[in-house]
CSV table of C-alpha atoms in Angstrom, one decimal:
chain,number,residue,atom,x,y,z
E,220,MET,CA,1.0,16.6,28.1
E,221,GLN,CA,-2.0,16.3,25.5
E,222,PRO,CA,-1.2,16.8,21.7
E,223,GLN,CA,-3.2,20.3,21.6
E,224,GLU,CA,-1.3,21.2,25.0
E,225,PHE,CA,1.6,20.7,23.0
E,226,ALA,CA,1.0,21.8,19.5
E,227,ALA,CA,-0.6,25.4,20.8
E,228,LYS,CA,2.1,25.8,23.5
E,229,TRP,CA,5.4,25.3,20.2
E,230,ARG,CA,2.9,27.2,17.9
E,231,ALA,CA,3.6,30.3,19.9
E,232,ARG,CA,7.0,29.6,21.7
E,233,ALA,CA,8.8,28.6,19.0
E,234,PRO,CA,9.2,31.8,16.4
E,235,THR,CA,11.0,33.1,20.3
E,236,VAL,CA,12.9,31.1,21.3
E,237,THR,CA,16.9,30.7,19.7
E,238,GLU,CA,18.2,26.7,20.1
E,239,GLU,CA,20.4,27.0,23.1
E,240,GLN,CA,16.7,28.8,25.2
E,241,ALA,CA,14.8,25.9,24.4
E,242,TYR,CA,16.4,22.3,23.3
E,243,GLN,CA,16.4,20.0,26.6
E,244,GLU,CA,12.2,21.7,27.4
E,245,HIS,CA,11.5,21.3,24.0
E,246,TYR,CA,12.9,17.5,23.9
E,247,ALA,CA,11.2,16.6,27.5
E,248,ASP,CA,7.5,18.0,26.3
E,249,VAL,CA,8.2,15.7,23.8
E,250,ALA,CA,9.1,12.5,26.0
E,251,ARG,CA,6.2,13.6,28.2
E,252,LEU,CA,3.6,12.7,25.9
E,253,VAL,CA,4.3,9.5,24.3
E,254,GLY,CA,6.2,8.0,28.0
E,255,GLY,CA,10.3,8.8,26.7
E,256,PRO,CA,12.7,9.2,28.8
E,257,VAL,CA,14.4,12.5,30.7
E,258,PRO,CA,18.1,13.1,31.2
E,259,GLY,CA,18.2,13.1,35.4
E,260,GLN,CA,15.2,12.8,36.0
E,261,ALA,CA,13.9,8.4,37.6
E,262,GLY,CA,14.0,5.9,35.2
E,263,ALA,CA,16.0,7.2,32.7
E,264,PRO,CA,18.5,5.0,30.8
E,265,HIS,CA,22.0,5.2,31.3
E,266,GLY,CA,24.3,7.2,29.0
E,267,LEU,CA,20.8,9.6,27.8
E,268,THR,CA,22.1,12.5,28.0
E,269,PHE,CA,22.5,16.4,27.0
E,270,GLN,CA,25.3,17.7,25.3
E,271,ALA,CA,27.0,14.2,25.0
E,272,GLY,CA,30.9,15.2,23.6
E,273,VAL,CA,31.8,13.6,20.7
E,274,SER,CA,34.6,13.9,17.7
E,275,LYS,CA,33.3,13.7,14.5
E,276,VAL,CA,34.0,11.3,12.6
E,277,GLY,CA,36.7,12.4,10.1
E,278,THR,CA,38.0,15.3,11.3
E,279,THR,CA,40.3,16.5,14.7
E,280,ASP,CA,37.2,18.8,15.3
E,281,PHE,CA,34.8,17.7,19.0
E,282,GLY,CA,30.9,18.7,19.3
E,283,LYS,CA,28.4,18.1,21.3
E,284,ALA,CA,25.0,15.7,20.0
E,285,ASP,CA,21.9,17.7,22.2
E,286,VAL,CA,20.4,14.3,23.0
E,287,TYR,CA,21.7,11.3,22.6
E,288,LEU,CA,20.3,7.9,23.5
E,289,PRO,CA,22.6,5.0,23.3
E,290,GLY,CA,20.6,2.2,20.7
E,291,HIS,CA,18.0,4.3,20.5
E,292,PHE,CA,19.0,8.2,18.5
E,293,ILE,CA,21.2,11.3,18.2
E,294,TRP,CA,18.9,14.6,18.4
E,295,GLU,CA,19.1,17.7,17.3
E,296,ALA,CA,17.4,21.0,17.4
E,297,LYS,CA,17.7,25.0,15.9
E,298,ARG,CA,16.4,27.3,15.6
E,299,ALA,CA,12.5,27.8,14.2
E,300,GLN,CA,12.5,29.3,10.6
E,301,LYS,CA,10.2,31.2,9.1
E,302,THR,CA,9.1,29.0,5.3
E,303,ALA,CA,9.5,25.4,4.6
E,304,ASP,CA,12.4,26.3,2.2
E,305,ALA,CA,14.7,28.1,5.2
E,306,ARG,CA,13.3,25.3,7.7
E,307,ALA,CA,14.2,22.7,5.2
E,308,LYS,CA,17.7,23.6,4.4
E,309,LYS,CA,18.2,23.8,8.7
E,310,LEU,CA,16.4,20.9,9.3
E,311,GLY,CA,19.3,19.7,6.5
E,312,GLU,CA,22.0,21.5,8.4
E,313,ALA,CA,21.1,19.5,11.2
E,314,LEU,CA,20.8,16.6,9.9
E,315,ALA,CA,24.2,16.4,8.6
E,316,GLN,CA,25.5,17.6,11.6
E,317,ALA,CA,24.4,14.7,13.7
E,318,MET,CA,25.8,11.7,10.8
E,319,LEU,CA,29.0,13.7,12.1
E,320,TYR,CA,28.3,12.8,15.5
E,321,ALA,CA,26.9,8.7,14.8
E,322,TYR,CA,29.9,7.1,14.0
E,323,ASP,CA,31.6,7.9,17.6
E,324,LEU,CA,28.7,7.6,19.1
E,325,GLY,CA,28.2,3.8,18.5
E,326,SER,CA,26.0,4.9,15.3
E,327,PRO,CA,21.8,4.6,16.5
E,328,PRO,CA,19.4,3.6,13.8
E,329,LEU,CA,17.6,6.9,14.2
E,330,ILE,CA,18.9,11.1,13.9
E,331,VAL,CA,15.6,13.6,14.5
E,332,VAL,CA,15.4,16.6,14.4
E,333,THR,CA,13.5,19.1,15.0
E,334,ASP,CA,13.4,23.5,14.8
E,335,PHE,CA,10.3,23.0,17.0
E,336,VAL,CA,7.3,23.5,14.1
E,337,GLU,CA,8.6,20.2,12.9
E,338,ILE,CA,10.5,17.6,13.9
E,339,ARG,CA,12.0,15.1,11.4
E,340,VAL,CA,12.5,10.6,12.4
E,341,HIS,CA,15.4,9.6,9.9
E,342,THR,CA,16.9,6.0,9.9
E,343,LEU,CA,19.7,4.5,9.3
E,344,PHE,CA,19.3,0.9,10.1
E,345,ASN,CA,22.0,-1.6,8.3
E,346,GLY,CA,21.1,-3.2,4.7
E,347,THR,CA,18.5,-0.8,4.6
E,348,MET,CA,17.3,3.6,2.3
E,349,PRO,CA,17.4,6.0,4.7
E,350,ARG,CA,13.4,6.5,5.4
E,351,THR,CA,12.7,10.2,6.4
E,352,PHE,CA,9.4,10.4,9.4
E,353,ARG,CA,7.5,14.0,9.8
E,354,ILE,CA,5.8,14.9,11.6
E,355,THR,CA,4.2,18.3,12.0
E,356,LEU,CA,2.5,20.7,14.9
E,357,ASP,CA,-1.1,19.5,12.8
E,358,ASP,CA,0.2,15.8,12.8
E,359,ILE,CA,0.4,15.6,17.0
E,360,GLU,CA,-2.6,17.1,18.2
E,361,HIS,CA,-4.7,16.1,15.9
E,362,ASN,CA,-2.3,12.7,15.8
E,363,GLN,CA,-2.1,12.5,12.1
E,364,VAL,CA,-1.5,9.2,9.9
E,365,LEU,CA,1.6,10.5,8.6
E,366,GLU,CA,1.7,11.5,4.4
E,367,GLY,CA,2.8,8.3,2.9
E,368,THR,CA,3.1,5.6,5.7
E,369,SER,CA,0.1,4.2,7.6
E,370,LEU,CA,1.8,5.9,11.3
E,371,ARG,CA,-0.3,8.3,13.5
E,372,ALA,CA,2.5,11.1,15.0
E,373,LEU,CA,2.1,9.7,18.2
E,374,ASP,CA,3.5,6.0,17.1
E,375,VAL,CA,6.5,7.2,15.8
E,376,LEU,CA,7.3,9.4,18.5
E,377,ARG,CA,6.1,6.4,20.6
E,378,PHE,CA,8.4,4.3,18.7
E,379,VAL,CA,11.9,7.0,19.1
E,380,PHE,CA,12.1,6.4,22.7
E,381,HIS,CA,10.7,2.8,23.6
E,382,ALA,CA,10.9,0.3,20.1
E,383,PRO,CA,13.1,1.2,17.7
E,384,ALA,CA,13.1,-1.5,15.5
E,385,GLU,CA,9.2,-1.0,15.1
E,386,LEU,CA,11.1,2.1,12.5
E,387,ASP,CA,12.8,-0.3,10.0
E,388,PRO,CA,12.1,-0.3,7.0
E,389,ARG,CA,12.1,-3.6,6.1
E,390,LEU,CA,9.0,-4.1,8.9
E,391,THR,CA,7.2,-1.7,7.7
E,392,ARG,CA,7.3,-2.3,4.4
E,393,GLU,CA,6.1,-5.3,5.5
E,394,ARG,CA,3.2,-4.0,8.4
E,395,MET,CA,1.9,-1.7,4.8
E,396,THR,CA,1.2,-4.8,2.3
E,397,THR,CA,-0.6,-6.9,5.4
E,398,GLU,CA,-2.8,-3.9,6.4
E,399,ALA,CA,-3.7,-3.2,1.9
E,400,THR,CA,-4.1,-6.7,1.8
E,401,GLY,CA,-6.1,-6.8,4.4
E,402,GLN,CA,-8.1,-3.6,2.6
E,403,VAL,CA,-9.0,-5.7,-0.2
E,404,GLY,CA,-9.5,-8.9,1.2
E,405,ALA,CA,-12.1,-6.5,3.3
E,406,VAL,CA,-13.8,-4.6,0.4
E,407,ALA,CA,-13.5,-8.1,-1.5
E,408,ARG,CA,-16.0,-9.9,1.0
E,409,ALA,CA,-18.2,-7.5,1.3
E,410,MET,CA,-18.8,-7.7,-2.5
E,411,VAL,CA,-19.3,-11.3,-2.4
E,412,LYS,CA,-21.6,-10.8,0.8
E,413,ARG,CA,-24.2,-8.2,-1.8
E,414,GLY,CA,-24.0,-11.5,-4.8
E,415,HIS,CA,-21.1,-10.5,-6.8
E,416,ASP,CA,-20.5,-13.7,-8.3
E,417,ARG,CA,-16.7,-14.7,-6.4
E,418,PRO,CA,-14.6,-15.1,-9.4
E,419,ALA,CA,-15.2,-12.4,-10.6
E,420,VAL,CA,-14.9,-9.7,-7.7
E,421,ALA,CA,-11.3,-11.6,-8.3
E,422,HIS,CA,-10.7,-10.3,-11.5
E,423,PHE,CA,-12.4,-7.1,-11.0
E,424,MET,CA,-10.2,-6.4,-6.9
E,425,LEU,CA,-6.7,-7.6,-9.0
E,426,ARG,CA,-7.1,-4.8,-12.5
E,427,VAL,CA,-8.0,-2.4,-9.7
E,428,VAL,CA,-4.6,-2.8,-7.1
E,429,PHE,CA,-2.7,-2.8,-11.3
E,430,ALA,CA,-4.8,0.2,-11.4
E,431,MET,CA,-3.7,2.1,-8.4
E,432,PHE,CA,0.0,0.0,-9.5
E,433,ALA,CA,-0.5,2.6,-12.3
E,434,GLU,CA,-1.2,5.5,-11.1
E,435,ASP,CA,1.5,5.8,-8.7
E,436,ILE,CA,3.9,5.3,-10.5
E,437,GLY,CA,2.6,7.4,-13.1
E,438,LEU,CA,0.9,5.0,-16.0
E,439,LEU,CA,-2.6,7.6,-15.1
E,440,LYS,CA,-2.5,10.7,-15.2
E,441,ASP,CA,-3.6,13.2,-13.2
E,442,ARG,CA,-4.9,10.1,-9.8
E,443,LEU,CA,-7.3,9.3,-12.7
E,444,LEU,CA,-8.1,6.0,-10.1
E,445,THR,CA,-7.9,8.2,-7.4
E,446,ALA,CA,-11.0,10.6,-9.0
E,447,VAL,CA,-13.0,7.6,-10.2
E,448,LEU,CA,-13.2,6.2,-6.9
E,449,GLU,CA,-13.9,9.4,-5.3
E,450,ARG,CA,-17.3,10.4,-6.8
E,451,SER,CA,-17.9,6.4,-7.0
E,452,VAL,CA,-18.5,7.4,-2.1
């Protein structure tokens, strides 16, 4: 399945189906986008299952995780919502539900929740602060870089199935730092190549980096540095 086909299908289908009617179909379509496994299909890893039975931690109740892949994720789906606030509430409920299942399922590093319109990938790696990757149908259709990350939508989904450790916040921070350092270095080399004095370039780039930090933490208001750079392009 191609990203454009997936996005078109679920824009039309999501408002018309319930969780029970569509969660397996939606999961299978996401898996096909990135070569992921589907329960019951040839080559599916051991333990991958729909409706994994669990006991809810801290209670005497039992439940079923929509999809479970040991060492990778718990996947919970909810019916599509009409507004962003309703979606946030419903997906929050899905996350809370999956958290109750996590202990009994070996605490996999990822929890994936979706309402067929948006997918949220929550990280739960030991010793780290949780992180959330939000993926919309537009992100999938155009394979866009996700806000606040250096990763594209399909990369994140591919890691969910094939390499969850790549979404460990410790690695993503390191990756972003490395990429940002490389970009700053490339700009500095280009300025020197144009004839600017090397020490002056280094001093200038240091001030730019500090200004970026100041903007990020709110010391520079109204995206001042970003606006200046955009006007300079």
